[in-house]
mmCIF file of C-alpha atoms in Angstrom:
data_model
loop_
_atom_site.group_PDB
_atom_site.id
_atom_site.type_symbol
_atom_site.label_atom_id
_atom_site.label_comp_id
_atom_site.label_asym_id
_atom_site.label_seq_id
_atom_site.Cartn_x
_atom_site.Cartn_y
_atom_site.Cartn_z
ATOM 1 C CA MET A 1 120.333 115.903 86.431
ATOM 2 C CA GLY A 2 121.420 112.089 85.245
ATOM 3 C CA TYR A 3 125.272 113.370 85.409
ATOM 4 C CA TYR A 4 124.097 114.095 89.298
ATOM 5 C CA ASN A 5 122.238 111.172 90.460
ATOM 6 C CA ASN A 6 124.908 108.722 88.986
ATOM 7 C CA VAL A 7 127.880 110.446 91.123
ATOM 8 C CA PHE A 8 125.255 110.814 93.887
ATOM 9 C CA ASP A 9 124.497 106.893 93.706
ATOM 10 C CA GLU A 10 128.595 106.685 93.114
ATOM 11 C CA CYS A 11 128.762 108.259 96.691
ATOM 12 C CA ASN A 12 126.121 106.522 98.045
ATOM 13 C CA ASP A 13 127.903 103.233 97.056
ATOM 14 C CA GLN A 14 131.037 104.227 98.529
ATOM 15 C CA THR A 15 129.534 105.233 101.905
ATOM 16 C CA ASP A 16 126.530 102.725 102.515
ATOM 17 C CA THR A 17 128.270 100.304 104.748
ATOM 18 C CA GLY A 18 125.249 97.607 104.819
ATOM 19 C CA ARG A 19 124.625 97.382 101.215
ATOM 20 C CA VAL A 20 127.283 95.049 100.400
ATOM 21 C CA LEU A 21 125.869 92.564 103.005
ATOM 22 C CA ARG A 22 122.012 93.383 102.250
ATOM 23 C CA ASP A 23 122.991 92.697 98.660
ATOM 24 C CA GLY A 24 124.533 89.236 99.446
ATOM 25 C CA ARG A 25 126.422 88.850 96.010
ATOM 26 C CA GLU A 26 130.359 88.844 96.199
ATOM 27 C CA VAL A 27 132.838 86.628 95.677
ATOM 28 C CA ILE A 28 135.907 87.120 97.466
ATOM 29 C CA LEU A 29 139.420 86.265 95.955
ATOM 30 C CA GLN A 30 142.680 85.610 98.814
ATOM 31 C CA ALA A 31 144.998 87.180 96.563
ATOM 32 C CA TYR A 32 148.204 85.808 98.608
ATOM 33 C CA ASN A 33 149.494 82.922 100.243
ATOM 34 C CA TRP A 34 152.270 82.456 102.937
ATOM 35 C CA GLU A 35 155.250 82.710 100.432
ATOM 36 C CA SER A 36 153.841 85.590 98.694
ATOM 37 C CA HIS A 37 156.556 87.996 100.269
ATOM 38 C CA LYS A 38 159.206 86.505 98.177
ATOM 39 C CA TYR A 39 157.980 87.380 94.774
ATOM 40 C CA ASP A 40 157.527 91.355 94.444
ATOM 41 C CA TRP A 41 153.798 90.829 95.021
ATOM 42 C CA TRP A 42 152.020 94.106 94.690
ATOM 43 C CA ARG A 43 153.583 94.062 90.898
ATOM 44 C CA ASN A 44 152.757 90.600 90.341
ATOM 45 C CA LEU A 45 149.007 91.251 91.525
ATOM 46 C CA ASP A 46 148.650 94.392 89.255
ATOM 47 C CA GLY A 47 148.868 92.132 86.380
ATOM 48 C CA LYS A 48 146.562 89.805 87.572
ATOM 49 C CA VAL A 49 143.745 92.594 88.220
ATOM 50 C CA PRO A 50 141.977 92.358 84.521
ATOM 51 C CA ASP A 51 141.421 88.626 85.282
ATOM 52 C CA ILE A 52 140.506 88.726 88.605
ATOM 53 C CA ALA A 53 137.885 91.207 87.368
ATOM 54 C CA LYS A 54 136.844 89.211 84.583
ATOM 55 C CA SER A 55 136.365 86.005 86.735
ATOM 56 C CA GLY A 56 133.737 87.622 88.701
ATOM 57 C CA PHE A 57 135.696 88.464 92.091
ATOM 58 C CA THR A 58 134.294 91.444 93.380
ATOM 59 C CA SER A 59 136.833 91.843 96.571
ATOM 60 C CA ALA A 60 140.337 90.792 96.797
ATOM 61 C CA TRP A 61 141.713 90.181 100.078
ATOM 62 C CA LEU A 62 145.518 91.553 100.223
ATOM 63 C CA PRO A 63 147.932 90.680 102.779
ATOM 64 C CA PRO A 64 148.840 93.288 105.911
ATOM 65 C CA PRO A 65 149.765 96.305 103.917
ATOM 66 C CA SER A 66 152.140 97.888 107.351
ATOM 67 C CA GLN A 67 155.710 97.526 108.214
ATOM 68 C CA SER A 68 155.874 94.157 109.983
ATOM 69 C CA LEU A 69 158.843 92.380 111.812
ATOM 70 C CA ALA A 70 157.912 89.422 110.019
ATOM 71 C CA PRO A 71 157.834 89.336 106.404
ATOM 72 C CA GLU A 72 154.352 87.766 105.983
ATOM 73 C CA GLY A 73 153.365 91.195 107.629
ATOM 74 C CA TYR A 74 151.465 89.568 110.540
ATOM 75 C CA LEU A 75 154.250 91.110 113.361
ATOM 76 C CA PRO A 76 153.060 94.942 112.578
ATOM 77 C CA GLN A 77 155.466 97.134 113.976
ATOM 78 C CA ASP A 78 155.083 100.603 112.301
ATOM 79 C CA LEU A 79 151.031 100.809 111.016
ATOM 80 C CA TYR A 80 151.507 103.985 108.976
ATOM 81 C CA SER A 81 154.598 102.742 106.978
ATOM 82 C CA LEU A 82 153.256 100.962 104.014
ATOM 83 C CA ASN A 83 156.778 99.672 102.827
ATOM 84 C CA SER A 84 156.761 95.958 103.370
ATOM 85 C CA ALA A 85 158.358 92.766 102.039
ATOM 86 C CA TYR A 86 155.203 92.759 99.404
ATOM 87 C CA GLY A 87 156.310 96.243 97.719
ATOM 88 C CA SER A 88 156.784 99.631 98.194
ATOM 89 C CA GLU A 89 154.004 102.135 99.373
ATOM 90 C CA HIS A 90 154.166 103.269 95.518
ATOM 91 C CA LEU A 91 153.447 99.943 94.063
ATOM 92 C CA LEU A 92 150.734 99.155 96.457
ATOM 93 C CA LYS A 93 148.925 102.545 95.567
ATOM 94 C CA SER A 94 149.144 101.836 92.148
ATOM 95 C CA LEU A 95 147.951 98.165 92.478
ATOM 96 C CA LEU A 96 144.870 100.047 94.797
ATOM 97 C CA ARG A 97 144.275 102.154 91.877
ATOM 98 C CA LYS A 98 144.122 99.507 89.017
ATOM 99 C CA MET A 99 141.509 97.651 91.696
ATOM 100 C CA LYS A 100 139.412 100.584 91.627
ATOM 101 C CA GLN A 101 139.400 101.007 87.764
ATOM 102 C CA TYR A 102 138.423 97.438 87.372
ATOM 103 C CA LYS A 103 135.494 97.766 90.047
ATOM 104 C CA VAL A 104 137.258 95.102 92.180
ATOM 105 C CA ARG A 105 137.164 96.183 96.062
ATOM 106 C CA ALA A 106 140.525 95.820 97.996
ATOM 107 C CA MET A 107 140.530 94.366 101.375
ATOM 108 C CA ALA A 108 142.961 94.965 103.954
ATOM 109 C CA ASP A 109 144.078 92.628 106.515
ATOM 110 C CA ILE A 110 143.604 94.291 109.711
ATOM 111 C CA VAL A 111 146.389 92.942 112.418
ATOM 112 C CA ILE A 112 145.224 95.135 115.410
ATOM 113 C CA ASN A 113 145.480 91.976 118.055
ATOM 114 C CA HIS A 114 149.344 92.455 118.522
ATOM 115 C CA ARG A 115 151.953 94.923 117.395
ATOM 116 C CA VAL A 116 155.936 94.708 118.138
ATOM 117 C CA GLY A 117 157.385 96.840 120.191
ATOM 118 C CA THR A 118 160.616 98.949 119.550
ATOM 119 C CA THR A 119 162.209 99.797 122.726
ATOM 120 C CA ARG A 120 162.375 98.156 126.051
ATOM 121 C CA GLY A 121 160.213 99.237 128.828
ATOM 122 C CA HIS A 122 158.499 97.589 131.878
ATOM 123 C CA GLY A 123 159.879 94.380 133.106
ATOM 124 C CA GLY A 124 162.444 94.371 130.256
ATOM 125 C CA MET A 125 159.900 93.454 127.120
ATOM 126 C CA TYR A 126 159.630 95.391 124.205
ATOM 127 C CA ASN A 127 156.637 96.960 125.006
ATOM 128 C CA ARG A 128 157.086 100.451 124.051
ATOM 129 C CA TYR A 129 156.603 102.217 120.473
ATOM 130 C CA ASP A 130 159.067 105.052 120.610
ATOM 131 C CA GLY A 131 160.140 106.443 117.426
ATOM 132 C CA ILE A 132 157.691 105.602 114.786
ATOM 133 C CA SER A 133 154.058 106.390 114.054
ATOM 134 C CA LEU A 134 151.838 105.748 117.203
ATOM 135 C CA PRO A 135 154.641 105.852 119.707
ATOM 136 C CA TRP A 136 152.357 104.155 122.482
ATOM 137 C CA ASP A 137 153.959 103.364 125.976
ATOM 138 C CA GLU A 138 153.665 100.289 127.983
ATOM 139 C CA HIS A 139 149.796 101.231 128.961
ATOM 140 C CA ALA A 140 148.611 100.103 125.298
ATOM 141 C CA VAL A 141 149.701 96.520 126.036
ATOM 142 C CA THR A 142 147.980 94.173 127.848
ATOM 143 C CA SER A 143 149.280 93.020 131.689
ATOM 144 C CA CYS A 144 148.659 89.463 130.519
ATOM 145 C CA THR A 145 151.530 90.096 127.620
ATOM 146 C CA GLY A 146 153.953 91.794 130.069
ATOM 147 C CA GLY A 147 152.367 95.705 129.578
ATOM 148 C CA LEU A 148 151.089 97.828 132.432
ATOM 149 C CA GLY A 149 147.433 97.900 130.248
ATOM 150 C CA ASN A 150 144.290 95.804 131.443
ATOM 151 C CA ARG A 151 143.941 92.344 131.006
ATOM 152 C CA SER A 152 143.118 91.015 127.594
ATOM 153 C CA THR A 153 139.330 91.033 126.626
ATOM 154 C CA GLY A 154 140.012 87.762 124.492
ATOM 155 C CA ASP A 155 142.813 85.407 123.777
ATOM 156 C CA ASN A 156 146.287 85.940 124.172
ATOM 157 C CA PHE A 157 148.569 85.543 121.164
ATOM 158 C CA ASN A 158 151.570 84.724 122.972
ATOM 159 C CA GLY A 159 155.368 85.668 122.288
ATOM 160 C CA VAL A 160 154.228 89.399 121.052
ATOM 161 C CA PRO A 161 152.576 92.488 123.199
ATOM 162 C CA ASN A 162 149.097 92.187 122.662
ATOM 163 C CA VAL A 163 147.143 95.587 122.071
ATOM 164 C CA ASP A 164 144.990 96.531 125.128
ATOM 165 C CA HIS A 165 141.733 97.786 123.308
ATOM 166 C CA THR A 166 140.172 99.137 126.640
ATOM 167 C CA GLN A 167 142.632 101.999 126.586
ATOM 168 C CA HIS A 168 140.813 104.722 124.849
ATOM 169 C CA PHE A 169 144.124 106.546 123.247
ATOM 170 C CA VAL A 170 144.687 103.185 121.984
ATOM 171 C CA ARG A 171 140.925 103.168 119.879
ATOM 172 C CA LYS A 172 141.380 106.517 119.030
ATOM 173 C CA ASP A 173 144.572 106.061 117.146
ATOM 174 C CA ILE A 174 143.374 102.674 115.421
ATOM 175 C CA ILE A 175 140.512 104.430 114.329
ATOM 176 C CA GLY A 176 142.458 106.857 112.875
ATOM 177 C CA TRP A 177 144.778 104.556 111.338
ATOM 178 C CA LEU A 178 141.780 102.580 109.909
ATOM 179 C CA ARG A 179 139.853 105.871 108.754
ATOM 180 C CA TRP A 180 143.168 106.728 106.653
ATOM 181 C CA LEU A 181 143.663 103.041 104.999
ATOM 182 C CA ARG A 182 139.928 103.379 104.139
ATOM 183 C CA ASN A 183 139.973 107.060 102.976
ATOM 184 C CA THR A 184 143.484 108.138 101.932
ATOM 185 C CA VAL A 185 145.490 104.677 101.176
ATOM 186 C CA GLY A 186 142.386 103.277 99.042
ATOM 187 C CA PHE A 187 141.227 100.110 100.592
ATOM 188 C CA GLN A 188 137.150 99.722 100.810
ATOM 189 C CA ASP A 189 137.102 96.142 102.634
ATOM 190 C CA PHE A 190 138.459 95.051 105.871
ATOM 191 C CA ARG A 191 139.406 91.580 107.102
ATOM 192 C CA PHE A 192 140.188 91.184 111.274
ATOM 193 C CA ASP A 193 142.830 89.080 111.813
ATOM 194 C CA PHE A 194 142.978 86.774 115.140
ATOM 195 C CA ALA A 195 139.312 87.980 116.108
ATOM 196 C CA ARG A 196 139.219 86.002 118.945
ATOM 197 C CA GLY A 197 142.129 87.928 120.905
ATOM 198 C CA TYR A 198 139.896 91.053 121.394
ATOM 199 C CA SER A 199 136.021 91.698 122.543
ATOM 200 C CA ALA A 200 134.216 91.591 119.500
ATOM 201 C CA SER A 201 132.430 95.242 120.363
ATOM 202 C CA TYR A 202 135.642 96.794 119.590
ATOM 203 C CA VAL A 203 135.272 95.513 116.161
ATOM 204 C CA LYS A 204 131.675 96.838 116.033
ATOM 205 C CA GLU A 205 133.189 100.348 117.110
ATOM 206 C CA TYR A 206 136.144 100.141 114.575
ATOM 207 C CA ILE A 207 133.522 99.439 111.624
ATOM 208 C CA GLY A 208 131.293 102.062 112.538
ATOM 209 C CA ALA A 209 133.996 104.571 112.794
ATOM 210 C CA ALA A 210 136.218 103.439 109.550
ATOM 211 C CA LYS A 211 133.071 102.441 107.324
ATOM 212 C CA PRO A 212 134.472 99.721 105.571
ATOM 213 C CA LEU A 213 131.883 98.695 102.775
ATOM 214 C CA PHE A 214 132.318 94.930 103.767
ATOM 215 C CA SER A 215 134.034 92.898 106.818
ATOM 216 C CA VAL A 216 135.010 89.528 107.709
ATOM 217 C CA GLY A 217 136.147 88.296 111.125
ATOM 218 C CA GLU A 218 138.689 85.166 111.733
ATOM 219 C CA CYS A 219 137.516 83.453 114.424
ATOM 220 C CA TRP A 220 139.382 80.353 114.227
ATOM 221 C CA ASP A 221 139.109 77.455 117.034
ATOM 222 C CA SER A 222 138.871 73.725 116.877
ATOM 223 C CA CYS A 223 135.882 71.854 115.911
ATOM 224 C CA ASN A 224 134.703 69.219 118.046
ATOM 225 C CA TYR A 225 136.406 65.757 117.384
ATOM 226 C CA ASN A 226 136.188 62.204 119.387
ATOM 227 C CA GLY A 227 138.161 59.230 119.042
ATOM 228 C CA HIS A 228 136.842 58.483 115.961
ATOM 229 C CA GLY A 229 137.497 62.147 114.181
ATOM 230 C CA LEU A 230 134.929 64.563 113.393
ATOM 231 C CA ASP A 231 131.700 64.883 115.071
ATOM 232 C CA TYR A 232 128.446 64.932 113.184
ATOM 233 C CA ASN A 233 127.119 67.645 114.937
ATOM 234 C CA GLN A 234 129.096 71.083 114.998
ATOM 235 C CA ASP A 235 126.170 73.395 116.639
ATOM 236 C CA SER A 236 128.560 74.493 119.321
ATOM 237 C CA HIS A 237 131.352 75.220 116.972
ATOM 238 C CA ARG A 238 128.989 77.190 114.729
ATOM 239 C CA GLN A 239 127.315 78.826 117.939
ATOM 240 C CA ARG A 240 130.648 80.211 118.686
ATOM 241 C CA ILE A 241 131.022 82.066 115.816
ATOM 242 C CA ILE A 242 127.694 83.068 115.428
ATOM 243 C CA ASN A 243 128.285 84.819 118.892
ATOM 244 C CA TRP A 244 131.105 86.545 117.709
ATOM 245 C CA ILE A 245 129.220 88.160 114.679
ATOM 246 C CA ASP A 246 126.368 89.193 117.172
ATOM 247 C CA ALA A 247 128.831 90.611 119.551
ATOM 248 C CA ALA A 248 130.524 92.831 116.500
ATOM 249 C CA GLY A 249 126.810 94.431 115.710
ATOM 250 C CA GLN A 250 126.128 92.246 113.208
ATOM 251 C CA SER A 251 127.831 94.421 110.983
ATOM 252 C CA SER A 252 130.961 91.851 110.127
ATOM 253 C CA ALA A 253 130.700 88.702 108.184
ATOM 254 C CA ALA A 254 133.052 85.545 109.818
ATOM 255 C CA PHE A 255 134.943 82.820 108.096
ATOM 256 C CA ASP A 256 133.016 79.724 108.054
ATOM 257 C CA PHE A 257 135.313 77.365 109.600
ATOM 258 C CA THR A 258 132.888 75.186 110.852
ATOM 259 C CA THR A 259 131.561 74.302 106.846
ATOM 260 C CA LYS A 260 135.002 74.299 106.345
ATOM 261 C CA GLY A 261 135.898 71.272 108.911
ATOM 262 C CA ILE A 262 132.968 69.413 107.882
ATOM 263 C CA LEU A 263 133.400 69.724 103.906
ATOM 264 C CA GLN A 264 136.946 68.468 103.842
ATOM 265 C CA GLU A 265 135.485 65.003 105.864
ATOM 266 C CA ALA A 266 132.437 65.292 103.594
ATOM 267 C CA VAL A 267 134.335 65.304 100.420
ATOM 268 C CA LYS A 268 136.128 61.875 101.503
ATOM 269 C CA GLY A 269 133.301 59.750 101.295
ATOM 270 C CA GLN A 270 131.165 60.888 104.073
ATOM 271 C CA TYR A 271 128.517 63.191 102.172
ATOM 272 C CA TRP A 272 126.070 62.926 104.894
ATOM 273 C CA ARG A 273 127.704 65.229 106.670
ATOM 274 C CA LEU A 274 126.144 68.205 104.639
ATOM 275 C CA CYS A 275 122.910 67.873 105.902
ATOM 276 C CA ASP A 276 122.464 68.818 109.833
ATOM 277 C CA ALA A 277 119.399 66.771 112.015
ATOM 278 C CA GLN A 278 117.174 69.704 110.822
ATOM 279 C CA GLY A 279 117.835 69.389 107.221
ATOM 280 C CA LYS A 280 120.161 72.256 106.789
ATOM 281 C CA PRO A 281 123.698 73.074 105.833
ATOM 282 C CA PRO A 282 125.813 72.247 109.012
ATOM 283 C CA GLY A 283 127.734 74.934 108.931
ATOM 284 C CA VAL A 284 127.237 78.872 109.737
ATOM 285 C CA MET A 285 126.250 79.131 106.140
ATOM 286 C CA GLY A 286 122.827 76.785 107.322
ATOM 287 C CA TRP A 287 122.015 79.147 110.480
ATOM 288 C CA TRP A 288 123.275 82.822 109.063
ATOM 289 C CA PRO A 289 124.394 82.689 105.490
ATOM 290 C CA SER A 290 124.170 86.668 104.810
ATOM 291 C CA ARG A 291 127.372 86.630 107.460
ATOM 292 C CA ALA A 292 129.392 83.346 106.331
ATOM 293 C CA VAL A 293 132.249 83.332 104.029
ATOM 294 C CA THR A 294 132.955 80.075 102.723
ATOM 295 C CA PHE A 295 136.408 78.911 101.790
ATOM 296 C CA LEU A 296 138.344 76.046 101.469
ATOM 297 C CA ASP A 297 142.063 76.982 102.542
ATOM 298 C CA ASN A 298 143.820 80.186 103.192
ATOM 299 C CA HIS A 299 147.300 81.268 104.359
ATOM 300 C CA ASP A 300 147.471 79.193 107.493
ATOM 301 C CA THR A 301 145.270 75.604 106.782
ATOM 302 C CA GLY A 302 146.932 75.659 103.744
ATOM 303 C CA SER A 303 149.965 76.859 101.648
ATOM 304 C CA THR A 304 153.274 75.721 103.044
ATOM 305 C CA GLN A 305 152.213 76.293 106.588
ATOM 306 C CA ALA A 306 149.391 73.238 106.143
ATOM 307 C CA HIS A 307 147.937 73.694 109.685
ATOM 308 C CA TRP A 308 144.443 72.120 108.508
ATOM 309 C CA PRO A 309 144.616 71.491 104.685
ATOM 310 C CA PHE A 310 141.864 70.864 102.447
ATOM 311 C CA PRO A 311 142.347 67.500 100.893
ATOM 312 C CA SER A 312 143.972 68.415 97.452
ATOM 313 C CA HIS A 313 142.231 65.742 95.334
ATOM 314 C CA TYR A 314 138.830 67.002 96.216
ATOM 315 C CA ILE A 315 139.173 70.641 95.749
ATOM 316 C CA MET A 316 137.067 70.877 92.694
ATOM 317 C CA GLU A 317 133.923 69.329 94.732
ATOM 318 C CA GLY A 318 134.556 71.652 97.518
ATOM 319 C CA TYR A 319 134.377 74.827 94.962
ATOM 320 C CA ALA A 320 131.282 73.024 93.381
ATOM 321 C CA TYR A 321 129.508 73.381 96.807
ATOM 322 C CA ILE A 322 130.651 76.443 98.181
ATOM 323 C CA LEU A 323 130.215 78.368 94.964
ATOM 324 C CA THR A 324 126.385 76.965 94.055
ATOM 325 C CA HIS A 325 125.869 77.567 97.673
ATOM 326 C CA PRO A 326 124.035 80.490 100.121
ATOM 327 C CA GLY A 327 127.113 82.189 101.959
ATOM 328 C CA ILE A 328 129.934 84.405 100.490
ATOM 329 C CA PRO A 329 132.229 82.410 98.874
ATOM 330 C CA SER A 330 135.854 82.759 99.067
ATOM 331 C CA VAL A 331 138.524 80.994 96.404
ATOM 332 C CA PHE A 332 142.381 80.728 97.662
ATOM 333 C CA TYR A 333 145.069 82.326 95.498
ATOM 334 C CA ASP A 334 146.663 78.978 94.872
ATOM 335 C CA HIS A 335 144.256 76.823 93.673
ATOM 336 C CA PHE A 336 143.145 79.659 91.295
ATOM 337 C CA TYR A 337 146.576 80.612 90.157
ATOM 338 C CA ASP A 338 149.081 77.675 91.142
ATOM 339 C CA TRP A 339 146.936 74.447 90.080
ATOM 340 C CA GLY A 340 146.839 75.193 86.509
ATOM 341 C CA SER A 341 144.730 76.388 83.884
ATOM 342 C CA SER A 342 141.778 73.605 84.370
ATOM 343 C CA ILE A 343 141.480 74.282 87.908
ATOM 344 C CA HIS A 344 141.226 77.701 87.351
ATOM 345 C CA ASP A 345 138.356 77.869 84.449
ATOM 346 C CA GLN A 346 136.063 75.312 86.322
ATOM 347 C CA ILE A 347 136.139 77.981 88.927
ATOM 348 C CA VAL A 348 135.451 80.704 86.872
ATOM 349 C CA LYS A 349 132.487 79.040 85.037
ATOM 350 C CA LEU A 350 131.145 78.093 88.455
ATOM 351 C CA ILE A 351 131.197 81.767 89.601
ATOM 352 C CA ASP A 352 129.718 82.262 86.093
ATOM 353 C CA ILE A 353 126.984 79.911 86.959
ATOM 354 C CA ARG A 354 126.507 81.496 90.354
ATOM 355 C CA ARG A 355 126.060 85.027 88.567
ATOM 356 C CA ARG A 356 123.647 84.098 85.825
ATOM 357 C CA GLN A 357 121.285 82.131 88.439
ATOM 358 C CA ASP A 358 121.735 85.147 90.830
ATOM 359 C CA ILE A 359 122.278 82.597 93.777
ATOM 360 C CA HIS A 360 123.248 84.991 96.690
ATOM 361 C CA SER A 361 124.409 84.660 100.343
ATOM 362 C CA ARG A 362 120.400 84.101 101.403
ATOM 363 C CA SER A 363 119.362 81.695 98.547
ATOM 364 C CA THR A 364 117.368 78.626 99.944
ATOM 365 C CA VAL A 365 119.020 74.972 99.911
ATOM 366 C CA ARG A 366 116.880 71.996 99.673
ATOM 367 C CA VAL A 367 118.968 68.914 100.436
ATOM 368 C CA LEU A 368 117.966 65.837 98.279
ATOM 369 C CA GLU A 369 120.494 63.484 99.100
ATOM 370 C CA ALA A 370 123.228 63.300 101.685
ATOM 371 C CA GLN A 371 124.436 59.646 101.488
ATOM 372 C CA SER A 372 128.185 58.120 101.614
ATOM 373 C CA ASN A 373 128.997 58.956 98.064
ATOM 374 C CA LEU A 374 126.301 61.306 96.962
ATOM 375 C CA TYR A 375 124.918 64.864 97.770
ATOM 376 C CA ALA A 376 122.174 66.544 95.664
ATOM 377 C CA ALA A 377 120.414 69.917 96.731
ATOM 378 C CA ILE A 378 118.462 72.523 94.637
ATOM 379 C CA VAL A 379 119.584 76.021 95.596
ATOM 380 C CA GLY A 380 117.662 79.239 94.967
ATOM 381 C CA GLU A 381 114.889 78.194 92.594
ATOM 382 C CA LYS A 382 116.950 77.383 89.237
ATOM 383 C CA LEU A 383 120.021 75.574 90.113
ATOM 384 C CA CYS A 384 120.643 71.934 91.230
ATOM 385 C CA MET A 385 123.682 70.159 91.795
ATOM 386 C CA LYS A 386 125.322 66.743 92.966
ATOM 387 C CA LEU A 387 128.782 65.851 94.346
ATOM 388 C CA GLY A 388 130.248 61.951 94.752
ATOM 389 C CA ASP A 389 130.414 59.283 92.304
ATOM 390 C CA GLY A 390 126.847 58.036 93.502
ATOM 391 C CA SER A 391 124.674 58.351 90.010
ATOM 392 C CA TRP A 392 122.311 61.232 90.076
ATOM 393 C CA CYS A 393 120.043 63.348 87.830
ATOM 394 C CA PRO A 394 117.273 66.031 88.684
ATOM 395 C CA SER A 395 113.531 64.964 87.988
ATOM 396 C CA GLY A 396 111.966 67.114 85.584
ATOM 397 C CA ARG A 397 112.661 68.087 81.944
ATOM 398 C CA ASP A 398 113.510 71.772 82.699
ATOM 399 C CA TRP A 399 116.748 70.800 84.201
ATOM 400 C CA THR A 400 119.988 71.493 81.693
ATOM 401 C CA LEU A 401 123.497 70.454 82.569
ATOM 402 C CA ALA A 402 125.460 73.699 83.370
ATOM 403 C CA THR A 403 128.935 72.348 84.093
ATOM 404 C CA SER A 404 130.216 68.965 85.436
ATOM 405 C CA GLY A 405 133.763 67.867 86.620
ATOM 406 C CA HIS A 406 135.348 64.785 88.405
ATOM 407 C CA ARG A 407 132.659 64.120 90.867
ATOM 408 C CA TYR A 408 130.533 67.299 90.511
ATOM 409 C CA ALA A 409 127.526 68.442 88.084
ATOM 410 C CA VAL A 410 125.546 71.609 88.262
ATOM 411 C CA TRP A 411 122.066 71.768 86.212
ATOM 412 C CA HIS A 412 120.213 75.124 85.575
ATOM 413 C CA LYS A 413 116.714 76.089 84.638
#
């Protein structure tokens, strides 16, 4: 009976799509940057899987797997072709098998807002997909981007045909492809690229049909700025992200761009920003932490694109914040593997403390100090931490220093 039960549990774990969000004990690694396609990437990651697993990551977000006009993968064309600039289909599948063996889930980057055509159609645009899998015609492309479909249900991604998700045949084909990635190729998690580009109701439909174990959407728009810099109050910004999560049926998390925007100003000596008017964390993490994926940088904001980078001298304070706080923290490949062993080891230490103190996505936060040069908080029952060069330590003798670094310290009970 015992064996049967274990098998049953394993099957349950693979199909219970709500379990990961309910459990809230994820730590994600974004396992690439903007330049990774130049470096035989699937093979490179294959060698790092044991370290990724040992470091405590539960999921690794991989770059888009399909053939693409641009080597980074964000201009997909033949969705069923898994030979890309990152490596061959064979190498990808071998990497996914190894990740499964080490119990690190593989997250696929799902780029379905737009798709590059193969042949000219209506209006002389490349808006037909003849000669490849899913050979759509112009009706699969929104009228706003040169197709014969309906208007877009979201923002346009300019310069390429945007996919018309209102078409039943398009959704049927996308669901078939997502199920193939999930059930045949071996991805378990999804990240939805440019999620502002189409209605979140379709994300809900796609998650319901393909049943990833965990999903996260990219809803990135600008924070609120005034003449002097970033506004203190970012409630309207985080509300837009919350609205997307709601519209996606609460089945997906979303990247907490609000926390990123605030945290990268706070670390420069404006720690008062880390407490909102209600005394809570000021990002999505403060309102709906179980759906907030916190991060410092990604392949767009950092890396060689550097559209909105986290200040490089402060990344350890940044990680000391997101890895001790509620939400679902995500670590960027560059910081973890390219910025030296000291930073790698400090991040691993913080992940280990998070696990040992059982900090999870819904842990409580009590902000004790939020001044220009000092932030201090108690998270859950058994962890407290400080940031900044203001001197502070917790009162009471039952706190023990767990780790400390440049301008941060963490204690546990």
